[in-house]
mmCIF file of C-alpha atoms in Angstrom:
data_model
loop_
_atom_site.group_PDB
_atom_site.id
_atom_site.type_symbol
_atom_site.label_atom_id
_atom_site.label_comp_id
_atom_site.label_asym_id
_atom_site.label_seq_id
_atom_site.Cartn_x
_atom_site.Cartn_y
_atom_site.Cartn_z
ATOM 1 C CA MET A 17 173.067 -24.457 49.848
ATOM 2 C CA ALA A 18 171.173 -25.558 52.939
ATOM 3 C CA ASP A 19 170.460 -29.184 53.734
ATOM 4 C CA GLY A 20 166.843 -28.906 52.615
ATOM 5 C CA TYR A 21 163.444 -28.053 53.990
ATOM 6 C CA SER A 22 160.771 -30.057 55.779
ATOM 7 C CA GLY A 23 157.499 -28.464 56.829
ATOM 8 C CA PRO A 24 154.339 -26.708 55.693
ATOM 9 C CA VAL A 25 153.853 -25.419 52.166
ATOM 10 C CA ARG A 26 151.155 -23.683 50.123
ATOM 11 C CA ILE A 27 150.579 -24.951 46.582
ATOM 12 C CA LEU A 28 149.609 -22.394 43.916
ATOM 13 C CA ASP A 29 148.495 -22.863 40.317
ATOM 14 C CA THR A 30 150.366 -21.125 37.499
ATOM 15 C CA ASN A 31 148.194 -18.007 37.985
ATOM 16 C CA GLY A 32 149.073 -17.769 41.676
ATOM 17 C CA ILE A 33 145.714 -19.059 42.941
ATOM 18 C CA LEU A 34 145.888 -21.231 46.068
ATOM 19 C CA LEU A 35 145.074 -24.866 45.268
ATOM 20 C CA THR A 36 145.726 -26.458 48.648
ATOM 21 C CA VAL A 37 148.207 -26.714 51.503
ATOM 22 C CA GLY A 38 150.337 -29.623 52.620
ATOM 23 C CA THR A 39 153.664 -30.684 54.011
ATOM 24 C CA VAL A 40 156.817 -31.193 52.020
ATOM 25 C CA ASP A 41 160.248 -32.766 52.456
ATOM 26 C CA LEU A 42 162.741 -31.219 50.036
ATOM 27 C CA THR A 43 166.423 -32.014 49.595
ATOM 28 C CA PRO A 44 169.182 -30.855 47.261
ATOM 29 C CA GLU A 45 170.175 -33.335 44.569
ATOM 30 C CA GLU A 46 173.236 -33.730 42.375
ATOM 31 C CA GLY A 47 173.844 -31.114 39.727
ATOM 32 C CA GLY A 48 172.162 -28.305 41.651
ATOM 33 C CA SER A 49 168.643 -29.647 41.298
ATOM 34 C CA TRP A 50 166.245 -30.313 44.160
ATOM 35 C CA GLY A 51 163.180 -32.401 44.876
ATOM 36 C CA GLY A 52 161.333 -34.499 47.403
ATOM 37 C CA LYS A 53 157.859 -35.565 48.504
ATOM 38 C CA LEU A 54 154.637 -33.612 48.986
ATOM 39 C CA ARG A 55 151.849 -34.818 51.263
ATOM 40 C CA VAL A 56 148.308 -33.396 50.901
ATOM 41 C CA PHE A 57 144.840 -34.603 51.855
ATOM 42 C CA ASP A 58 143.504 -37.047 49.266
ATOM 43 C CA ASN A 59 140.754 -35.692 46.977
ATOM 44 C CA THR A 60 142.169 -32.146 46.969
ATOM 45 C CA GLY A 61 143.014 -30.137 43.848
ATOM 46 C CA VAL A 62 146.496 -31.611 43.407
ATOM 47 C CA ALA A 63 145.989 -35.175 44.692
ATOM 48 C CA GLY A 64 146.714 -37.740 41.994
ATOM 49 C CA LYS A 65 147.539 -35.148 39.336
ATOM 50 C CA ALA A 66 150.705 -34.308 37.429
ATOM 51 C CA LEU A 67 150.958 -30.520 37.628
ATOM 52 C CA ARG A 68 153.403 -27.639 37.419
ATOM 53 C CA VAL A 69 152.831 -25.527 40.521
ATOM 54 C CA GLY A 70 154.252 -22.816 42.711
ATOM 55 C CA LEU A 71 155.401 -23.893 46.167
ATOM 56 C CA VAL A 72 155.355 -21.250 48.892
ATOM 57 C CA ILE A 73 157.447 -21.954 51.972
ATOM 58 C CA PRO A 74 156.713 -19.753 55.017
ATOM 59 C CA ASP A 75 159.024 -16.715 54.991
ATOM 60 C CA GLY A 76 160.577 -17.978 51.760
ATOM 61 C CA PRO A 77 160.274 -17.497 48.027
ATOM 62 C CA THR A 78 157.675 -18.975 45.697
ATOM 63 C CA VAL A 79 159.404 -21.576 43.541
ATOM 64 C CA THR A 80 158.243 -23.643 40.586
ATOM 65 C CA ALA A 81 158.004 -27.416 40.799
ATOM 66 C CA GLN A 82 156.594 -30.330 38.848
ATOM 67 C CA LEU A 83 154.363 -32.713 40.825
ATOM 68 C CA ASP A 84 154.046 -36.356 39.840
ATOM 69 C CA PRO A 85 151.500 -38.593 41.639
ATOM 70 C CA HIS A 86 153.181 -41.283 43.725
ATOM 71 C CA SER A 87 150.790 -43.049 46.122
ATOM 72 C CA VAL A 88 147.951 -42.751 48.627
ATOM 73 C CA ASP A 89 148.598 -43.373 52.319
ATOM 74 C CA GLY A 90 145.304 -43.460 54.200
ATOM 75 C CA GLU A 91 143.727 -40.024 53.865
ATOM 76 C CA PHE A 92 146.852 -38.496 52.298
ATOM 77 C CA ALA A 93 148.039 -38.352 48.685
ATOM 78 C CA ILE A 94 151.805 -38.392 48.144
ATOM 79 C CA SER A 95 153.445 -36.736 45.127
ATOM 80 C CA GLU A 96 157.033 -36.641 43.925
ATOM 81 C CA VAL A 97 158.366 -33.083 43.677
ATOM 82 C CA PHE A 98 160.855 -32.104 40.976
ATOM 83 C CA GLY A 99 162.253 -28.603 41.370
ATOM 84 C CA VAL A 100 162.365 -26.234 38.407
ATOM 85 C CA GLY A 101 164.905 -23.477 38.926
ATOM 86 C CA PRO A 102 166.643 -22.391 42.126
ATOM 87 C CA ALA A 103 165.989 -24.239 45.380
ATOM 88 C CA PRO A 104 163.874 -22.499 48.043
ATOM 89 C CA PHE A 105 166.384 -23.246 50.798
#
């Protein structure tokens, strides 16, 4: 398994419709799971919401993740990312 991924990501709803874009920092965790932090503009479709979404990494697979609201930093909303299934890296 790679060390993780840090960079741009597209966020899709469960029907594959684009909700927003952002940046993500993902790392492998113990037991084969993965997770990290997602940063999107505040007041977008995923800001401040707990959602199950698809994350699309450029030139990579679409993977499922659970988002949990964490904080707001200026104009950005930060969410915790909990991977569901295989890691995208």
